[in-house]
CSV table of C-alpha atoms in Angstrom, one decimal:
chain,number,residue,atom,x,y,z
A,1,MET,CA,2.6,-70.4,81.0
A,2,ALA,CA,-0.5,-72.8,81.2
A,3,LEU,CA,0.0,-76.0,83.7
A,4,HIS,CA,0.0,-78.8,80.9
A,5,TRP,CA,2.4,-76.4,78.9
A,6,ARG,CA,4.8,-76.5,82.3
A,7,ILE,CA,3.6,-80.0,82.7
A,8,MET,CA,4.7,-81.7,79.2
A,9,ILE,CA,8.2,-79.8,79.5
A,10,ALA,CA,8.8,-81.2,82.5
A,11,MET,CA,8.3,-84.8,81.0
A,12,ALA,CA,9.8,-83.9,78.3
A,13,LEU,CA,13.0,-82.6,79.6
A,14,GLY,CA,13.1,-85.9,82.1
A,15,VAL,CA,12.8,-87.5,79.3
A,16,ILE,CA,16.2,-85.9,78.0
A,17,TRP,CA,17.3,-86.8,81.6
A,18,ALA,CA,17.4,-90.1,81.6
A,19,ILE,CA,18.9,-90.2,78.8
A,20,ALA,CA,21.7,-88.3,79.4
A,21,SER,CA,21.9,-90.4,83.0
A,22,ASN,CA,22.4,-93.8,80.6
A,23,TYR,CA,24.9,-92.1,79.0
A,24,LEU,CA,27.2,-90.6,81.3
A,25,GLY,CA,26.6,-93.0,84.0
A,26,TRP,CA,25.3,-91.0,85.7
A,27,ASN,CA,21.2,-93.9,87.0
A,28,ASP,CA,22.8,-94.2,90.3
A,29,PHE,CA,22.4,-90.4,91.3
A,30,THR,CA,19.6,-90.1,89.1
A,31,LYS,CA,17.3,-93.0,91.5
A,32,ALA,CA,19.2,-92.2,95.1
A,33,TRP,CA,18.4,-88.3,94.6
A,34,ILE,CA,16.3,-87.6,91.3
A,35,GLY,CA,13.7,-90.5,91.4
A,36,PRO,CA,12.9,-90.2,95.4
A,37,PHE,CA,10.9,-86.6,94.9
A,38,GLY,CA,9.1,-88.1,92.2
A,39,THR,CA,7.6,-90.9,94.1
A,40,ILE,CA,6.5,-87.6,97.3
A,41,PHE,CA,5.0,-86.1,94.9
A,42,ILE,CA,2.8,-89.5,94.2
A,43,ASN,CA,2.4,-90.3,98.1
A,44,SER,CA,1.4,-86.6,98.8
A,45,LEU,CA,-2.1,-86.7,96.1
A,46,LYS,CA,-2.1,-90.4,97.2
A,47,PHE,CA,-2.8,-89.0,100.9
A,48,ILE,CA,-5.4,-86.6,99.8
A,49,ALA,CA,-7.7,-88.5,97.6
A,50,ILE,CA,-8.8,-90.4,100.9
A,51,PRO,CA,-10.1,-87.4,102.3
A,52,LEU,CA,-11.1,-85.0,98.7
A,53,ILE,CA,-13.6,-88.5,98.5
A,54,LEU,CA,-14.9,-89.0,101.5
A,55,PHE,CA,-16.0,-85.1,102.5
A,56,GLY,CA,-16.4,-84.2,98.5
A,57,ILE,CA,-19.6,-87.0,98.6
A,58,ILE,CA,-20.2,-86.5,101.8
A,59,GLY,CA,-21.0,-83.1,101.7
A,60,GLY,CA,-22.3,-83.2,97.8
A,61,VAL,CA,-24.6,-85.9,99.4
A,62,ALA,CA,-25.6,-83.9,102.0
A,63,SER,CA,-26.7,-80.8,100.5
A,64,LEU,CA,-29.1,-82.6,98.6
A,65,GLU,CA,-32.3,-81.7,99.0
A,66,ASN,CA,-34.3,-84.8,96.9
A,67,ILE,CA,-32.6,-87.8,98.2
A,68,GLY,CA,-34.3,-89.9,95.3
A,69,SER,CA,-32.2,-88.0,92.7
A,70,LEU,CA,-28.7,-90.2,94.5
A,71,GLY,CA,-30.5,-93.5,93.2
A,72,LYS,CA,-30.4,-92.0,89.4
A,73,MET,CA,-27.8,-91.2,89.7
A,74,GLY,CA,-26.4,-94.0,91.2
A,75,GLY,CA,-27.8,-95.5,88.5
A,76,LYS,CA,-27.3,-94.7,85.0
A,77,THR,CA,-23.6,-93.6,85.9
A,78,LEU,CA,-22.5,-97.3,86.7
A,79,PHE,CA,-24.8,-98.0,83.8
A,80,THR,CA,-22.6,-95.5,81.6
A,81,TYR,CA,-18.9,-96.5,83.1
A,82,LEU,CA,-20.3,-100.1,82.0
A,83,VAL,CA,-21.3,-99.2,78.4
A,84,THR,CA,-18.4,-97.7,78.1
A,85,THR,CA,-16.2,-100.5,79.2
A,86,VAL,CA,-17.8,-102.7,77.0
A,87,ILE,CA,-17.7,-100.3,74.1
A,88,SER,CA,-14.1,-100.5,74.9
A,89,VAL,CA,-13.0,-103.9,74.8
A,90,SER,CA,-14.4,-104.9,72.0
A,91,LEU,CA,-12.5,-102.1,70.3
A,92,GLY,CA,-8.9,-104.2,71.6
A,93,LEU,CA,-10.4,-107.2,70.1
A,94,VAL,CA,-11.3,-105.6,66.8
A,95,LEU,CA,-7.9,-103.6,66.5
A,96,VAL,CA,-5.6,-107.2,68.0
A,97,ASN,CA,-7.7,-109.2,64.9
A,98,LEU,CA,-7.8,-106.8,62.3
A,99,PHE,CA,-3.3,-106.5,62.9
A,100,ASN,CA,-2.4,-109.5,64.3
A,101,PRO,CA,1.0,-108.5,65.4
A,102,GLY,CA,1.4,-111.3,67.6
A,103,LYS,CA,1.2,-113.5,64.7
A,104,THR,CA,4.5,-114.5,63.0
A,105,ASP,CA,6.7,-114.5,59.2
A,106,ASP,CA,9.0,-117.0,61.3
A,107,GLU,CA,7.2,-120.8,59.9
A,108,ALA,CA,9.9,-122.0,63.0
A,109,MET,CA,9.8,-119.6,66.0
A,110,ALA,CA,5.8,-120.0,65.4
A,111,ARG,CA,6.1,-124.0,65.7
A,112,GLN,CA,8.4,-123.6,69.1
A,113,ASN,CA,5.6,-121.5,70.7
A,114,ARG,CA,3.0,-123.7,69.4
A,115,LEU,CA,4.5,-126.6,71.3
A,116,GLU,CA,5.5,-124.8,74.2
A,117,TYR,CA,1.8,-123.9,74.7
A,118,GLU,CA,0.9,-127.6,73.5
A,119,MET,CA,3.0,-128.7,76.8
A,120,TRP,CA,1.9,-126.4,79.5
A,121,ALA,CA,-1.3,-127.2,78.2
A,122,THR,CA,-0.4,-131.3,78.9
A,123,GLU,CA,1.5,-130.5,82.3
A,124,ASN,CA,-1.6,-128.3,83.6
A,125,LYS,CA,-3.6,-131.2,82.1
A,126,VAL,CA,-6.6,-128.1,80.0
A,127,GLU,CA,-7.6,-128.6,77.5
A,128,VAL,CA,-6.4,-126.9,74.5
A,129,LYS,CA,-7.6,-124.1,72.8
A,130,ASP,CA,-8.1,-125.7,68.8
A,131,ASN,CA,-7.9,-129.0,67.2
A,132,LYS,CA,-4.1,-128.3,66.3
A,133,ASN,CA,-1.7,-130.8,67.8
A,134,LEU,CA,1.8,-130.5,67.0
A,135,MET,CA,2.6,-132.3,69.7
A,136,ALA,CA,2.2,-136.0,67.8
A,137,SER,CA,5.6,-134.7,65.5
A,138,ALA,CA,7.7,-133.0,68.1
A,139,THR,CA,11.0,-135.6,68.1
A,140,PRO,CA,11.9,-135.6,72.2
A,141,GLU,CA,15.1,-133.5,71.2
A,142,GLU,CA,12.5,-130.6,70.3
A,143,ILE,CA,10.2,-131.3,73.3
A,144,SER,CA,13.9,-131.6,75.9
A,145,ARG,CA,14.4,-128.2,74.0
A,146,ILE,CA,11.5,-126.2,73.8
A,147,LYS,CA,11.3,-126.7,78.1
A,148,SER,CA,15.0,-125.5,78.4
A,149,VAL,CA,12.9,-122.4,77.5
A,150,MET,CA,9.5,-121.9,78.7
A,151,VAL,CA,8.0,-119.7,80.3
A,152,SER,CA,7.4,-119.8,83.5
A,153,ASP,CA,7.4,-118.3,87.5
A,154,THR,CA,12.1,-118.5,87.2
A,155,ALA,CA,11.2,-114.7,86.2
A,156,SER,CA,12.3,-111.7,87.9
A,157,ALA,CA,12.2,-110.6,91.0
A,158,ASP,CA,9.6,-107.7,90.3
A,159,TYR,CA,8.0,-110.0,87.9
A,160,LYS,CA,7.6,-112.4,91.1
A,161,ASP,CA,6.1,-109.3,92.8
A,162,VAL,CA,3.5,-109.0,90.4
A,163,VAL,CA,2.9,-112.9,90.4
A,164,ALA,CA,2.1,-112.6,94.0
A,165,LYS,CA,-0.2,-109.9,94.4
A,166,LYS,CA,-2.6,-111.5,91.7
A,167,SER,CA,-2.1,-114.4,94.6
A,168,ALA,CA,-3.3,-111.9,97.0
A,169,ALA,CA,-6.4,-110.5,94.3
A,170,GLU,CA,-7.0,-114.1,93.7
A,171,LYS,CA,-7.8,-115.0,97.3
A,172,LYS,CA,-9.8,-112.0,97.2
A,173,MET,CA,-12.7,-113.0,94.8
A,174,GLY,CA,-16.1,-115.1,95.9
A,175,GLY,CA,-18.8,-115.6,94.5
A,176,PRO,CA,-21.0,-113.6,92.1
A,177,LEU,CA,-21.7,-110.9,95.1
A,178,GLN,CA,-18.0,-111.0,96.7
A,179,PRO,CA,-17.9,-107.7,95.3
A,180,LEU,CA,-20.9,-106.2,96.9
A,181,VAL,CA,-19.6,-108.0,100.8
A,182,ASP,CA,-16.3,-106.0,100.1
A,183,MET,CA,-17.6,-103.0,99.8
A,184,VAL,CA,-18.9,-102.9,103.1
A,185,PRO,CA,-16.2,-101.9,105.6
A,186,THR,CA,-15.3,-104.5,108.6
A,187,ASN,CA,-13.4,-101.6,109.9
A,188,LEU,CA,-13.8,-98.3,108.8
A,189,PHE,CA,-9.9,-96.7,109.9
A,190,LYS,CA,-8.5,-99.9,108.3
A,191,ALA,CA,-10.3,-99.1,105.3
A,192,PHE,CA,-9.2,-95.6,105.4
A,193,SER,CA,-5.8,-96.4,105.7
A,194,GLU,CA,-5.0,-99.5,103.3
A,195,GLY,CA,-7.0,-97.0,100.1
A,196,GLU,CA,-10.3,-99.2,99.7
A,197,MET,CA,-11.5,-96.5,97.6
A,198,LEU,CA,-15.6,-98.3,97.3
A,199,GLN,CA,-15.2,-99.1,100.8
A,200,VAL,CA,-14.6,-95.4,101.2
A,201,ILE,CA,-17.3,-94.3,99.0
A,202,PHE,CA,-19.8,-96.5,100.6
A,203,PHE,CA,-19.4,-94.9,104.2
A,204,ALA,CA,-19.3,-91.6,102.4
A,205,ILE,CA,-22.6,-91.9,101.0
A,206,PHE,CA,-23.9,-93.5,104.2
A,207,PHE,CA,-22.8,-91.2,105.8
A,208,GLY,CA,-24.2,-88.2,103.8
A,209,VAL,CA,-28.1,-89.9,103.4
A,210,VAL,CA,-27.7,-89.7,107.2
A,211,LEU,CA,-27.5,-85.9,107.2
A,212,ALA,CA,-29.6,-85.1,105.0
A,213,PHE,CA,-32.6,-87.0,106.7
A,214,LEU,CA,-31.9,-85.4,110.2
A,215,PRO,CA,-32.6,-81.6,111.0
A,216,ASN,CA,-30.1,-78.4,110.0
A,217,GLU,CA,-30.1,-77.7,113.6
A,218,LYS,CA,-28.5,-80.9,115.1
A,219,VAL,CA,-26.5,-81.2,112.4
A,220,GLY,CA,-25.2,-78.0,111.0
A,221,VAL,CA,-22.1,-78.2,112.5
A,222,VAL,CA,-21.2,-81.7,111.1
A,223,ILE,CA,-22.1,-80.9,107.3
A,224,ASN,CA,-20.3,-76.9,108.3
A,225,PHE,CA,-17.2,-79.1,109.3
A,226,VAL,CA,-17.0,-81.8,106.5
A,227,ASN,CA,-17.6,-79.0,103.9
A,228,GLY,CA,-14.4,-76.9,105.4
A,229,MET,CA,-12.0,-80.0,104.9
A,230,ASN,CA,-13.4,-79.7,101.8
A,231,GLU,CA,-12.0,-76.6,101.6
A,232,ALA,CA,-8.8,-77.5,102.0
A,233,PHE,CA,-8.6,-80.5,100.9
A,234,VAL,CA,-9.1,-78.4,97.8
A,235,LYS,CA,-6.3,-75.6,98.5
A,236,MET,CA,-3.6,-78.2,99.4
A,237,VAL,CA,-4.2,-80.2,96.0
A,238,ASP,CA,-3.3,-76.3,94.2
A,239,ILE,CA,-0.4,-76.1,95.8
A,240,ILE,CA,1.1,-79.5,95.5
A,241,MET,CA,0.0,-78.7,91.5
A,242,ILE,CA,2.0,-75.1,91.9
A,243,ALA,CA,5.1,-77.3,91.6
A,244,SER,CA,3.6,-80.7,89.7
A,245,PRO,CA,6.6,-79.6,87.1
A,246,TYR,CA,9.4,-79.6,89.2
A,247,PHE,CA,8.3,-83.2,90.7
A,248,ILE,CA,7.2,-84.0,87.6
A,249,PHE,CA,11.0,-83.6,86.3
A,250,CYS,CA,12.0,-86.3,89.3
A,251,LEU,CA,9.3,-88.7,88.6
A,252,MET,CA,9.7,-89.1,85.3
A,253,ALA,CA,13.9,-89.1,85.1
A,254,GLY,CA,13.5,-91.9,88.2
A,255,VAL,CA,10.6,-94.1,86.1
A,256,LEU,CA,13.6,-94.1,83.9
A,257,ALA,CA,16.6,-94.6,84.9
A,258,LYS,CA,15.4,-98.0,87.0
A,259,MET,CA,13.7,-99.3,83.4
A,260,ALA,CA,16.9,-99.7,82.3
A,261,ASN,CA,20.5,-99.6,83.1
A,262,THR,CA,22.5,-98.9,79.6
A,263,PRO,CA,20.8,-96.9,76.8
A,264,ASP,CA,20.5,-100.3,74.9
A,265,GLU,CA,18.2,-101.6,77.6
A,266,MET,CA,16.6,-98.0,77.6
A,267,PHE,CA,15.8,-98.6,73.6
A,268,GLU,CA,15.9,-101.7,73.4
A,269,ILE,CA,12.8,-101.1,75.4
A,270,PHE,CA,10.5,-99.2,73.3
A,271,TYR,CA,11.6,-101.0,70.6
A,272,SER,CA,10.5,-104.4,71.5
A,273,LEU,CA,6.9,-105.4,71.4
A,274,GLY,CA,6.7,-102.3,69.0
A,275,LYS,CA,3.7,-104.1,66.5
A,276,TYR,CA,1.6,-104.7,70.0
A,277,ALA,CA,2.2,-101.9,71.9
A,278,LEU,CA,1.1,-99.6,68.7
A,279,VAL,CA,-1.9,-101.4,68.4
A,280,VAL,CA,-2.6,-100.5,72.0
A,281,LEU,CA,-2.0,-97.5,70.9
A,282,LEU,CA,-4.2,-97.0,68.2
A,283,GLY,CA,-7.1,-98.8,71.0
A,284,LEU,CA,-6.4,-95.6,73.2
A,285,ILE,CA,-5.8,-92.6,70.9
A,286,LEU,CA,-9.3,-93.4,69.1
A,287,LEU,CA,-11.0,-94.0,72.0
A,288,ILE,CA,-9.5,-90.8,74.1
A,289,PHE,CA,-10.2,-88.2,70.9
A,290,GLY,CA,-12.7,-90.4,68.8
A,291,PHE,CA,-14.5,-92.2,71.1
A,292,TYR,CA,-15.5,-89.7,74.0
A,293,PRO,CA,-15.6,-86.2,71.9
A,294,LEU,CA,-18.3,-88.0,70.2
A,295,LEU,CA,-20.2,-89.0,73.9
A,296,LEU,CA,-20.3,-86.2,75.0
A,297,ARG,CA,-21.8,-84.9,71.6
A,298,LEU,CA,-23.9,-87.7,71.1
A,299,PHE,CA,-25.5,-86.6,74.2
A,300,GLY,CA,-25.4,-82.9,74.1
A,301,ALA,CA,-22.5,-82.0,76.3
A,302,LYS,CA,-22.1,-78.2,75.2
A,303,VAL,CA,-18.1,-79.0,75.7
A,304,GLY,CA,-16.1,-77.8,73.1
A,305,TYR,CA,-13.0,-80.2,71.0
A,306,ARG,CA,-11.4,-78.4,71.8
A,307,GLU,CA,-12.6,-76.7,75.3
A,308,PHE,CA,-12.4,-80.4,76.5
A,309,PHE,CA,-9.2,-81.1,76.5
A,310,ASN,CA,-7.6,-78.1,76.8
A,311,ALA,CA,-9.5,-77.9,80.1
A,312,MET,CA,-8.3,-81.9,81.1
A,313,SER,CA,-4.8,-81.9,79.5
A,314,PRO,CA,-3.3,-81.2,83.6
A,315,ALA,CA,-5.0,-84.3,84.4
A,316,GLN,CA,-3.6,-86.3,81.2
A,317,PHE,CA,-0.4,-85.0,82.0
A,318,LEU,CA,-0.5,-85.5,85.8
A,319,ALA,CA,-2.0,-89.6,84.4
A,320,PHE,CA,0.6,-90.4,82.2
A,321,SER,CA,2.9,-89.2,84.8
A,322,THR,CA,1.6,-91.0,88.0
A,323,ALA,CA,-0.6,-94.1,85.7
A,324,SER,CA,-2.4,-93.8,88.6
A,325,SER,CA,-6.2,-92.7,88.6
A,326,ALA,CA,-6.2,-92.4,91.8
A,327,ALA,CA,-3.2,-90.2,92.6
A,328,THR,CA,-4.8,-88.2,89.4
A,329,LEU,CA,-8.4,-88.3,91.3
A,330,PRO,CA,-8.1,-84.3,93.3
A,331,VAL,CA,-6.5,-83.0,90.0
A,332,THR,CA,-9.2,-85.0,87.8
A,333,ILE,CA,-12.2,-83.4,89.8
A,334,GLU,CA,-10.3,-79.9,89.7
A,335,CYS,CA,-10.2,-79.4,86.2
A,336,VAL,CA,-14.2,-81.4,85.8
A,337,GLU,CA,-15.5,-78.4,88.2
A,338,ASP,CA,-13.5,-75.2,87.4
A,339,THR,CA,-13.3,-75.4,83.9
A,340,LEU,CA,-15.4,-77.7,83.0
A,341,LYS,CA,-18.2,-76.6,84.9
A,342,VAL,CA,-19.5,-79.3,86.6
A,343,PRO,CA,-21.3,-79.0,89.3
A,344,GLN,CA,-19.7,-80.5,92.2
A,345,ARG,CA,-23.1,-82.8,93.4
A,346,VAL,CA,-22.2,-84.1,90.3
A,347,THR,CA,-18.0,-83.8,89.9
A,348,ARG,CA,-17.6,-86.0,94.1
A,349,PHE,CA,-20.5,-88.6,93.4
A,350,VAL,CA,-19.6,-89.9,89.7
A,351,LEU,CA,-15.5,-89.1,89.0
A,352,PRO,CA,-14.1,-91.8,93.0
A,353,ILE,CA,-16.7,-94.1,92.2
A,354,GLY,CA,-14.6,-94.0,87.7
A,355,ALA,CA,-12.2,-93.8,89.4
A,356,THR,CA,-12.7,-97.4,91.4
A,357,VAL,CA,-14.3,-98.8,88.8
A,358,ASN,CA,-14.6,-97.7,85.4
A,359,MET,CA,-10.6,-98.4,83.9
A,360,ASP,CA,-11.7,-98.2,80.3
A,361,GLY,CA,-7.8,-97.8,78.6
A,362,THR,CA,-7.4,-101.1,80.7
A,363,SER,CA,-10.3,-103.5,80.1
A,364,LEU,CA,-8.6,-103.0,75.9
A,365,TYR,CA,-5.3,-103.2,77.1
A,366,GLN,CA,-6.6,-106.5,78.6
A,367,SER,CA,-8.4,-107.5,75.5
A,368,VAL,CA,-5.4,-106.6,73.0
A,369,ALA,CA,-2.8,-108.7,75.8
A,370,VAL,CA,-4.1,-111.8,75.9
A,371,ILE,CA,-5.4,-112.4,71.8
A,372,TYR,CA,-1.5,-111.0,71.5
A,373,LEU,CA,-0.6,-113.4,73.7
A,374,ALA,CA,-2.8,-116.1,72.3
A,375,GLN,CA,-1.4,-115.1,68.3
A,376,VAL,CA,2.8,-115.4,69.6
A,377,PHE,CA,1.4,-119.1,71.0
A,378,GLY,CA,-0.1,-120.0,68.3
A,379,VAL,CA,-3.4,-120.6,69.9
A,380,ASP,CA,-6.7,-119.2,67.5
A,381,LEU,CA,-9.8,-118.5,69.8
A,382,ASP,CA,-12.9,-118.5,67.8
A,383,PHE,CA,-15.7,-115.5,68.2
A,384,GLN,CA,-17.5,-117.0,70.9
A,385,GLN,CA,-14.0,-117.8,73.5
A,386,GLN,CA,-13.6,-113.6,73.1
A,387,LEU,CA,-16.7,-112.9,73.7
A,388,GLY,CA,-15.9,-114.4,76.8
A,389,ILE,CA,-12.4,-112.7,77.2
A,390,VAL,CA,-15.3,-109.1,76.7
A,391,ALA,CA,-16.8,-110.2,79.7
A,392,THR,CA,-14.6,-111.3,82.3
A,393,ALA,CA,-12.3,-108.0,80.9
A,394,THR,CA,-15.1,-106.2,82.2
A,395,LEU,CA,-15.1,-107.1,85.1
A,396,ALA,CA,-11.5,-107.9,85.6
A,397,SER,CA,-11.2,-103.8,84.9
A,398,ILE,CA,-14.0,-102.9,87.7
A,399,GLY,CA,-12.3,-105.0,90.1
A,400,SER,CA,-8.4,-103.3,89.0
A,401,ALA,CA,-7.7,-101.5,91.8
A,402,ALA,CA,-6.7,-98.1,90.5
A,403,VAL,CA,-3.3,-98.2,91.4
A,404,PRO,CA,0.3,-98.5,89.3
A,405,SER,CA,0.5,-101.8,86.5
A,406,ALA,CA,-3.1,-103.0,88.2
A,407,GLY,CA,-4.6,-104.4,84.7
A,408,LEU,CA,-1.0,-106.6,84.9
A,409,ILE,CA,-2.3,-108.9,87.9
A,410,MET,CA,-5.6,-108.7,86.5
A,411,LEU,CA,-5.0,-109.9,82.8
A,412,MET,CA,-3.0,-112.9,84.6
A,413,ILE,CA,-6.7,-114.0,86.0
A,414,VAL,CA,-8.4,-113.0,82.7
A,415,LEU,CA,-5.9,-115.1,80.7
A,416,GLU,CA,-6.4,-118.2,82.8
A,417,SER,CA,-10.1,-117.2,82.9
A,418,VAL,CA,-10.0,-118.4,78.6
A,419,GLY,CA,-7.4,-121.0,79.5
A,420,LEU,CA,-4.3,-120.4,79.0
A,421,ASN,CA,-1.0,-120.0,80.8
A,422,SER,CA,-1.4,-116.5,82.7
A,423,PHE,CA,3.2,-116.1,83.0
A,424,TRP,CA,3.0,-115.1,79.6
A,425,VAL,CA,2.4,-112.2,80.7
A,426,VAL,CA,6.4,-112.4,81.5
A,427,LEU,CA,6.8,-110.9,77.8
A,428,ILE,CA,5.0,-108.2,77.8
A,429,TYR,CA,6.3,-107.5,81.4
A,430,PRO,CA,8.9,-104.9,80.4
A,431,ILE,CA,6.9,-102.3,78.1
A,432,ASP,CA,3.7,-102.6,80.6
A,433,PRO,CA,5.0,-99.4,82.8
A,434,LEU,CA,4.8,-97.5,79.4
A,435,LEU,CA,1.6,-98.9,78.6
A,436,ASP,CA,-0.2,-98.1,81.6
A,437,ARG,CA,0.8,-94.4,81.5
A,438,PHE,CA,-1.1,-94.9,78.3
A,439,ARG,CA,-4.1,-96.5,79.3
A,440,THR,CA,-4.2,-94.2,82.9
A,441,VAL,CA,-4.1,-90.9,80.6
A,442,ALA,CA,-7.3,-93.5,78.9
A,443,ASN,CA,-9.3,-94.1,82.2
A,444,VAL,CA,-9.0,-90.5,83.4
A,445,THR,CA,-10.1,-88.9,80.4
A,446,SER,CA,-13.7,-91.6,80.9
A,447,ASP,CA,-14.3,-90.3,84.2
A,448,ALA,CA,-14.0,-86.6,83.2
A,449,THR,CA,-16.5,-87.7,80.1
A,450,VAL,CA,-18.7,-89.3,81.8
A,451,SER,CA,-19.3,-87.2,84.9
A,452,THR,CA,-20.0,-84.5,82.0
A,453,ILE,CA,-22.9,-86.6,80.2
A,454,ILE,CA,-24.9,-86.8,84.1
A,455,ALA,CA,-24.4,-83.5,84.5
A,456,LYS,CA,-26.0,-82.6,81.5
A,457,THR,CA,-28.9,-85.0,81.9
A,458,ASP,CA,-28.8,-84.9,85.4
A,459,LYS,CA,-32.4,-83.1,86.3
A,460,GLY,CA,-32.1,-83.8,90.0
């Protein structure tokens, strides 16, 4: 049986096990004895990702006969990633404005949410985004009641952990050239240990260029060592993927067991925020099954529709299981190289950059989420303000780490940038783990699409 079918069956069995363990009261057993194997699986892929990127890029760059082609490839890669990101954000804005998932027919609820927004804006000295002023007609009893239920930082422990990560992300944000500063490591071993992907990529490209300039009789041993190490880590991925269906079963069962302790909670997670989730999913489906195949056709890539998705299905299912572009990267590289036949010199350069800076699914999700939350609280954002969301979400997606729920952290920053309450993300927090998996699939599919296009257009 093909690997992607085995992975799909394992995911389905994991969901069935989680639902059954909820009903039978086995949740603690699932979390203690099954879930950890899923964590082991993700950790195994993550520790392979950094050395695979390091040796792959060094070997690929060092083998280039024309170093000038590297700059052209890099420019085309970044430009293509930027275009797909802007289109993703724009698609999200079109869909959320078309379906209005955050608007409600319950006038009392709409009034309460709007008053909550105006009270938050007044307390935090933030300009109200439109000309409405319900505070003028609010009674003291109404204001007192709304204050008692306002969304604030008194949320769950998990949510506070996200807030702490957001604060850490904000500290790293500096001036307009801060991304360039962050790209150059101050300590190479620290960059490796903390998984600073851009810094690893910078070092690998620099080291590979130096090897390419030196005569082969002096650095031939080093290049052979790099290529040998690269083959060894690729083989490690092959071995891990043989057992991946069993690990993915454990991963899905463990994740769902942590999300809900009772059957009612589990079904509430999938039922609540339904309209919002459907708009996000519709956008991601249009990206994955519409936009990316169309892009391949426009650039003349000779990859059939079915051929492309058959090739990428193991990486896509793994992306859904792990919710991490970084953890999926070794398998993405293998799928694109072995099945789509994209040259190694392209995949080892384009895909690691994509896993770091190209987050189409995250960008679409952020644009939908911001407008959805604005609609819930009765805030009407005009066209110019929504264009600002396009710019901010694009930049935020570039800075978003390739790890689970990183998009939620960046969403808080996007909300603040347009003058909205960042703590509103607590409303969509329960469904975020599920949507995170779907948007990771879009991210991985986008990376594969761009690498195929770069290979088609590259003359090096």
